[in-house]
Amino acid sequence: MNYLSKKLINIETYISVSNTTTLEEYKEKDWGSIGEIRSEITNKKVAVFLNRLPNSEIIQDFVIWFFENIYDRSYHAIGLQRNIHLYKKSSEGSFDIDKDFLFRLEFNDKEGNLYLRFERGNLKTALSENLDILKQIKTYNRSKKHIVLHSDINNDILNNIKINLKKLVQNLP
């Protein structure tokens, strides 16, 4: 792939991830090393996303759990503008935003819910063969291909989501 093609892919990736505006004017909070993780696409820190989350400890804790237990910089890349896109990396460390998309962590400000979306716009998950694992989760919507975390979700459902999400990502094709 020539130099110009690589640059065009990076521009396409940035435009795809940043198709919404973002506000970084949320109160800053110290998120430790998790907040310092940077997007490979936009170079924004995860703290930008975490600072958008309101006083929902459950949702904040889930996102921190995600980065401590699922995300591995060696195997995953993130795109971050207003929401977080997770991609799988090849053995060389590269990724294609269309082919290697796993899911999106999307916070809905109006509803106060966190969505794990396995399809969004033109993106379809590379995990589609393994999505049957998610049928065990009460808040998984099969037709919309997303999991909803409400700010008042109970611990049993939350733990079930964590267990099955971990299984799903560990069984990457």
PDB file of C-alpha atoms in Angstrom:
ATOM      1  CA  MET A   1       0.000   0.000   0.000  1.00  0.00           C
ATOM      2  CA  ASN A   2       1.513   3.325  -0.997  1.00  0.00           C
ATOM      3  CA  TYR A   3       1.918   6.328   1.268  1.00  0.00           C
ATOM      4  CA  LEU A   4      -1.081   8.239  -0.120  1.00  0.00           C
ATOM      5  CA  SER A   5      -3.403   5.229   0.248  1.00  0.00           C
ATOM      6  CA  LYS A   6      -2.409   4.855   3.906  1.00  0.00           C
ATOM      7  CA  LYS A   7      -3.099   8.540   4.548  1.00  0.00           C
ATOM      8  CA  LEU A   8      -6.485   8.321   2.814  1.00  0.00           C
ATOM      9  CA  ILE A   9      -7.433   5.330   4.981  1.00  0.00           C
ATOM     10  CA  ASN A  10      -6.493   7.310   8.100  1.00  0.00           C
ATOM     11  CA  ILE A  11      -8.569  10.272   6.930  1.00  0.00           C
ATOM     12  CA  GLU A  12     -11.523   7.995   6.139  1.00  0.00           C
ATOM     13  CA  THR A  13     -11.192   6.388   9.571  1.00  0.00           C
ATOM     14  CA  TYR A  14     -11.112   9.770  11.310  1.00  0.00           C
ATOM     15  CA  ILE A  15     -14.155  11.022   9.408  1.00  0.00           C
ATOM     16  CA  SER A  16     -16.067   7.817  10.135  1.00  0.00           C
ATOM     17  CA  VAL A  17     -15.381   7.971  13.860  1.00  0.00           C
ATOM     18  CA  SER A  18     -15.845  11.721  14.181  1.00  0.00           C
ATOM     19  CA  ASN A  19     -19.134  12.147  12.350  1.00  0.00           C
ATOM     20  CA  THR A  20     -20.629  13.701  15.477  1.00  0.00           C
ATOM     21  CA  THR A  21     -19.520  16.710  17.425  1.00  0.00           C
ATOM     22  CA  THR A  22     -18.009  16.325  20.833  1.00  0.00           C
ATOM     23  CA  LEU A  23     -17.902  18.377  23.967  1.00  0.00           C
ATOM     24  CA  GLU A  24     -14.833  18.175  26.144  1.00  0.00           C
ATOM     25  CA  GLU A  25     -16.146  20.708  28.646  1.00  0.00           C
ATOM     26  CA  TYR A  26     -17.193  18.140  31.213  1.00  0.00           C
ATOM     27  CA  LYS A  27     -15.766  18.304  34.700  1.00  0.00           C
ATOM     28  CA  GLU A  28     -12.361  16.706  34.720  1.00  0.00           C
ATOM     29  CA  LYS A  29     -11.879  13.795  37.052  1.00  0.00           C
ATOM     30  CA  ASP A  30      -8.793  11.690  37.688  1.00  0.00           C
ATOM     31  CA  TRP A  31      -9.399   8.340  36.012  1.00  0.00           C
ATOM     32  CA  GLY A  32      -5.867   7.033  36.528  1.00  0.00           C
ATOM     33  CA  SER A  33      -4.161   5.031  33.800  1.00  0.00           C
ATOM     34  CA  ILE A  34      -7.509   4.117  32.180  1.00  0.00           C
ATOM     35  CA  GLY A  35      -8.196   7.791  31.456  1.00  0.00           C
ATOM     36  CA  GLU A  36      -4.777   8.121  29.808  1.00  0.00           C
ATOM     37  CA  ILE A  37      -5.445   5.454  27.154  1.00  0.00           C
ATOM     38  CA  ARG A  38      -5.463   7.158  23.764  1.00  0.00           C
ATOM     39  CA  SER A  39      -7.389   6.473  20.590  1.00  0.00           C
ATOM     40  CA  GLU A  40      -5.187   5.235  17.756  1.00  0.00           C
ATOM     41  CA  ILE A  41      -7.368   7.219  15.368  1.00  0.00           C
ATOM     42  CA  THR A  42      -8.041  10.591  17.013  1.00  0.00           C
ATOM     43  CA  ASN A  43      -5.427  10.542  19.794  1.00  0.00           C
ATOM     44  CA  LYS A  44      -8.131  11.555  22.301  1.00  0.00           C
ATOM     45  CA  LYS A  45      -7.906  10.139  25.803  1.00  0.00           C
ATOM     46  CA  VAL A  46     -10.519   7.768  27.236  1.00  0.00           C
ATOM     47  CA  ALA A  47     -10.974  10.382  29.999  1.00  0.00           C
ATOM     48  CA  VAL A  48     -12.931  12.456  27.433  1.00  0.00           C
ATOM     49  CA  PHE A  49     -15.542   9.678  27.268  1.00  0.00           C
ATOM     50  CA  LEU A  50     -15.483   8.939  31.000  1.00  0.00           C
ATOM     51  CA  ASN A  51     -16.012  12.611  31.855  1.00  0.00           C
ATOM     52  CA  ARG A  52     -19.225  12.595  29.792  1.00  0.00           C
ATOM     53  CA  LEU A  53     -20.751   9.930  32.001  1.00  0.00           C
ATOM     54  CA  PRO A  54     -22.955  11.488  34.651  1.00  0.00           C
ATOM     55  CA  ASN A  55     -23.143  10.376  38.236  1.00  0.00           C
ATOM     56  CA  SER A  56     -23.842   6.779  37.301  1.00  0.00           C
ATOM     57  CA  GLU A  57     -21.265   4.775  39.175  1.00  0.00           C
ATOM     58  CA  ILE A  58     -22.548   1.571  37.596  1.00  0.00           C
ATOM     59  CA  ILE A  59     -21.875   2.808  34.060  1.00  0.00           C
ATOM     60  CA  GLN A  60     -18.548   4.400  35.014  1.00  0.00           C
ATOM     61  CA  ASP A  61     -17.448   1.196  36.748  1.00  0.00           C
ATOM     62  CA  PHE A  62     -18.469  -0.880  33.728  1.00  0.00           C
ATOM     63  CA  VAL A  63     -16.369   1.234  31.354  1.00  0.00           C
ATOM     64  CA  ILE A  64     -13.384   1.011  33.711  1.00  0.00           C
ATOM     65  CA  TRP A  65     -13.942  -2.757  34.024  1.00  0.00           C
ATOM     66  CA  PHE A  66     -14.018  -2.966  30.222  1.00  0.00           C
ATOM     67  CA  PHE A  67     -10.597  -1.339  29.904  1.00  0.00           C
ATOM     68  CA  GLU A  68      -9.127  -3.394  32.741  1.00  0.00           C
ATOM     69  CA  ASN A  69     -10.517  -6.772  31.619  1.00  0.00           C
ATOM     70  CA  ILE A  70     -11.332  -6.720  27.896  1.00  0.00           C
ATOM     71  CA  TYR A  71      -9.246  -4.075  26.133  1.00  0.00           C
ATOM     72  CA  ASP A  72      -5.654  -5.021  25.350  1.00  0.00           C
ATOM     73  CA  ARG A  73      -3.642  -2.545  23.297  1.00  0.00           C
ATOM     74  CA  SER A  74      -1.728  -5.436  21.701  1.00  0.00           C
ATOM     75  CA  TYR A  75      -4.901  -6.950  20.255  1.00  0.00           C
ATOM     76  CA  HIS A  76      -7.332  -4.035  20.068  1.00  0.00           C
ATOM     77  CA  ALA A  77      -7.474  -0.507  18.731  1.00  0.00           C
ATOM     78  CA  ILE A  78      -9.958   2.142  19.763  1.00  0.00           C
ATOM     79  CA  GLY A  79     -11.503   5.001  17.896  1.00  0.00           C
ATOM     80  CA  LEU A  80     -12.751   7.770  20.149  1.00  0.00           C
ATOM     81  CA  GLN A  81     -14.585  10.928  19.319  1.00  0.00           C
ATOM     82  CA  ARG A  82     -17.862  11.118  21.193  1.00  0.00           C
ATOM     83  CA  ASN A  83     -18.163   7.338  21.645  1.00  0.00           C
ATOM     84  CA  ILE A  84     -15.669   4.483  21.640  1.00  0.00           C
ATOM     85  CA  HIS A  85     -15.260   2.039  18.763  1.00  0.00           C
ATOM     86  CA  LEU A  86     -13.323  -1.155  19.465  1.00  0.00           C
ATOM     87  CA  TYR A  87     -11.414  -2.856  16.636  1.00  0.00           C
ATOM     88  CA  LYS A  88      -9.327  -6.015  16.519  1.00  0.00           C
ATOM     89  CA  LYS A  89      -5.752  -5.631  15.344  1.00  0.00           C
ATOM     90  CA  SER A  90      -3.987  -7.998  12.989  1.00  0.00           C
ATOM     91  CA  SER A  91      -0.803  -9.750  14.082  1.00  0.00           C
ATOM     92  CA  GLU A  92       1.097  -6.849  12.468  1.00  0.00           C
ATOM     93  CA  GLY A  93      -0.830  -4.336  14.592  1.00  0.00           C
ATOM     94  CA  SER A  94      -2.920  -2.849  11.783  1.00  0.00           C
ATOM     95  CA  PHE A  95      -6.702  -2.766  11.506  1.00  0.00           C
ATOM     96  CA  ASP A  96      -9.384  -1.917   8.987  1.00  0.00           C
ATOM     97  CA  ILE A  97     -12.326   0.073  10.367  1.00  0.00           C
ATOM     98  CA  ASP A  98     -14.840  -1.775   8.211  1.00  0.00           C
ATOM     99  CA  LYS A  99     -13.583  -5.349   8.550  1.00  0.00           C
ATOM    100  CA  ASP A 100     -12.196  -5.284  12.093  1.00  0.00           C
ATOM    101  CA  PHE A 101     -14.975  -3.434  13.941  1.00  0.00           C
ATOM    102  CA  LEU A 102     -16.017  -5.314  17.098  1.00  0.00           C
ATOM    103  CA  PHE A 103     -18.470  -2.990  18.846  1.00  0.00           C
ATOM    104  CA  ARG A 104     -19.162   0.534  19.973  1.00  0.00           C
ATOM    105  CA  LEU A 105     -19.573   1.863  23.503  1.00  0.00           C
ATOM    106  CA  GLU A 106     -22.149   4.599  23.080  1.00  0.00           C
ATOM    107  CA  PHE A 107     -23.470   6.754  25.894  1.00  0.00           C
ATOM    108  CA  ASN A 108     -26.893   8.321  25.322  1.00  0.00           C
ATOM    109  CA  ASP A 109     -26.984  11.607  27.253  1.00  0.00           C
ATOM    110  CA  LYS A 110     -30.778  11.949  27.151  1.00  0.00           C
ATOM    111  CA  GLU A 111     -31.568   8.433  28.371  1.00  0.00           C
ATOM    112  CA  GLY A 112     -28.533   8.027  30.612  1.00  0.00           C
ATOM    113  CA  ASN A 113     -27.930   4.562  29.132  1.00  0.00           C
ATOM    114  CA  LEU A 114     -24.766   2.950  27.837  1.00  0.00           C
ATOM    115  CA  TYR A 115     -25.162   0.890  24.671  1.00  0.00           C
ATOM    116  CA  LEU A 116     -22.815  -1.769  23.366  1.00  0.00           C
ATOM    117  CA  ARG A 117     -23.672  -1.695  19.666  1.00  0.00           C
ATOM    118  CA  PHE A 118     -22.547  -4.484  17.381  1.00  0.00           C
ATOM    119  CA  GLU A 119     -23.895  -2.703  14.307  1.00  0.00           C
ATOM    120  CA  ARG A 120     -23.905   1.022  13.694  1.00  0.00           C
ATOM    121  CA  GLY A 121     -24.383   2.750  10.373  1.00  0.00           C
ATOM    122  CA  ASN A 122     -22.262   0.908   7.825  1.00  0.00           C
ATOM    123  CA  LEU A 123     -20.270  -0.905  10.533  1.00  0.00           C
ATOM    124  CA  LYS A 124     -21.045  -4.544  11.264  1.00  0.00           C
ATOM    125  CA  THR A 125     -19.217  -6.526  13.907  1.00  0.00           C
ATOM    126  CA  ALA A 126     -16.477  -8.998  13.041  1.00  0.00           C
ATOM    127  CA  LEU A 127     -17.979 -11.071  15.877  1.00  0.00           C
ATOM    128  CA  SER A 128     -21.234 -11.833  14.048  1.00  0.00           C
ATOM    129  CA  GLU A 129     -20.601 -15.595  14.032  1.00  0.00           C
ATOM    130  CA  ASN A 130     -20.379 -15.586  17.837  1.00  0.00           C
ATOM    131  CA  LEU A 131     -23.268 -13.255  18.744  1.00  0.00           C
ATOM    132  CA  ASP A 132     -25.333 -16.230  19.936  1.00  0.00           C
ATOM    133  CA  ILE A 133     -23.390 -15.932  23.198  1.00  0.00           C
ATOM    134  CA  LEU A 134     -25.290 -12.695  23.871  1.00  0.00           C
ATOM    135  CA  LYS A 135     -28.722 -14.335  23.791  1.00  0.00           C
ATOM    136  CA  GLN A 136     -28.203 -15.148  27.472  1.00  0.00           C
ATOM    137  CA  ILE A 137     -28.203 -11.438  28.352  1.00  0.00           C
ATOM    138  CA  LYS A 138     -31.601  -9.984  29.300  1.00  0.00           C
ATOM    139  CA  THR A 139     -30.819  -6.525  27.932  1.00  0.00           C
ATOM    140  CA  TYR A 140     -29.551  -7.793  24.557  1.00  0.00           C
ATOM    141  CA  ASN A 141     -31.798  -6.741  21.675  1.00  0.00           C
ATOM    142  CA  ARG A 142     -31.359  -9.266  18.839  1.00  0.00           C
ATOM    143  CA  SER A 143     -32.960  -7.163  16.126  1.00  0.00           C
ATOM    144  CA  LYS A 144     -30.995  -4.006  16.968  1.00  0.00           C
ATOM    145  CA  LYS A 145     -27.866  -5.983  17.897  1.00  0.00           C
ATOM    146  CA  HIS A 146     -27.092  -4.053  21.047  1.00  0.00           C
ATOM    147  CA  ILE A 147     -26.858  -4.457  24.809  1.00  0.00           C
ATOM    148  CA  VAL A 148     -28.317  -1.743  27.036  1.00  0.00           C
ATOM    149  CA  LEU A 149     -26.877  -0.840  30.429  1.00  0.00           C
ATOM    150  CA  HIS A 150     -29.338   1.280  32.366  1.00  0.00           C
ATOM    151  CA  SER A 151     -27.973   3.394  35.195  1.00  0.00           C
ATOM    152  CA  ASP A 152     -29.994   1.275  37.642  1.00  0.00           C
ATOM    153  CA  ILE A 153     -29.174  -2.157  36.183  1.00  0.00           C
ATOM    154  CA  ASN A 154     -29.030  -4.895  38.810  1.00  0.00           C
ATOM    155  CA  ASN A 155     -25.779  -6.673  39.637  1.00  0.00           C
ATOM    156  CA  ASP A 156     -26.892 -10.088  38.374  1.00  0.00           C
ATOM    157  CA  ILE A 157     -27.622  -8.740  34.889  1.00  0.00           C
ATOM    158  CA  LEU A 158     -24.437  -6.645  34.927  1.00  0.00           C
ATOM    159  CA  ASN A 159     -22.296  -9.648  35.894  1.00  0.00           C
ATOM    160  CA  ASN A 160     -23.980 -11.716  33.183  1.00  0.00           C
ATOM    161  CA  ILE A 161     -23.090  -9.021  30.630  1.00  0.00           C
ATOM    162  CA  LYS A 162     -19.463  -9.000  31.784  1.00  0.00           C
ATOM    163  CA  ILE A 163     -19.117 -12.788  31.664  1.00  0.00           C
ATOM    164  CA  ASN A 164     -20.645 -13.088  28.200  1.00  0.00           C
ATOM    165  CA  LEU A 165     -18.820 -10.074  26.760  1.00  0.00           C
ATOM    166  CA  LYS A 166     -15.540 -11.560  27.934  1.00  0.00           C
ATOM    167  CA  LYS A 167     -16.438 -14.919  26.312  1.00  0.00           C
ATOM    168  CA  LEU A 168     -17.382 -13.153  23.100  1.00  0.00           C
ATOM    169  CA  VAL A 169     -14.144 -11.194  22.787  1.00  0.00           C
ATOM    170  CA  GLN A 170     -11.982 -14.164  23.813  1.00  0.00           C
ATOM    171  CA  ASN A 171     -13.508 -16.177  20.945  1.00  0.00           C
ATOM    172  CA  LEU A 172     -12.411 -13.706  18.271  1.00  0.00           C
ATOM    173  CA  PRO A 173     -12.303 -15.225  14.777  1.00  0.00           C
TER     174      PRO A 173
END
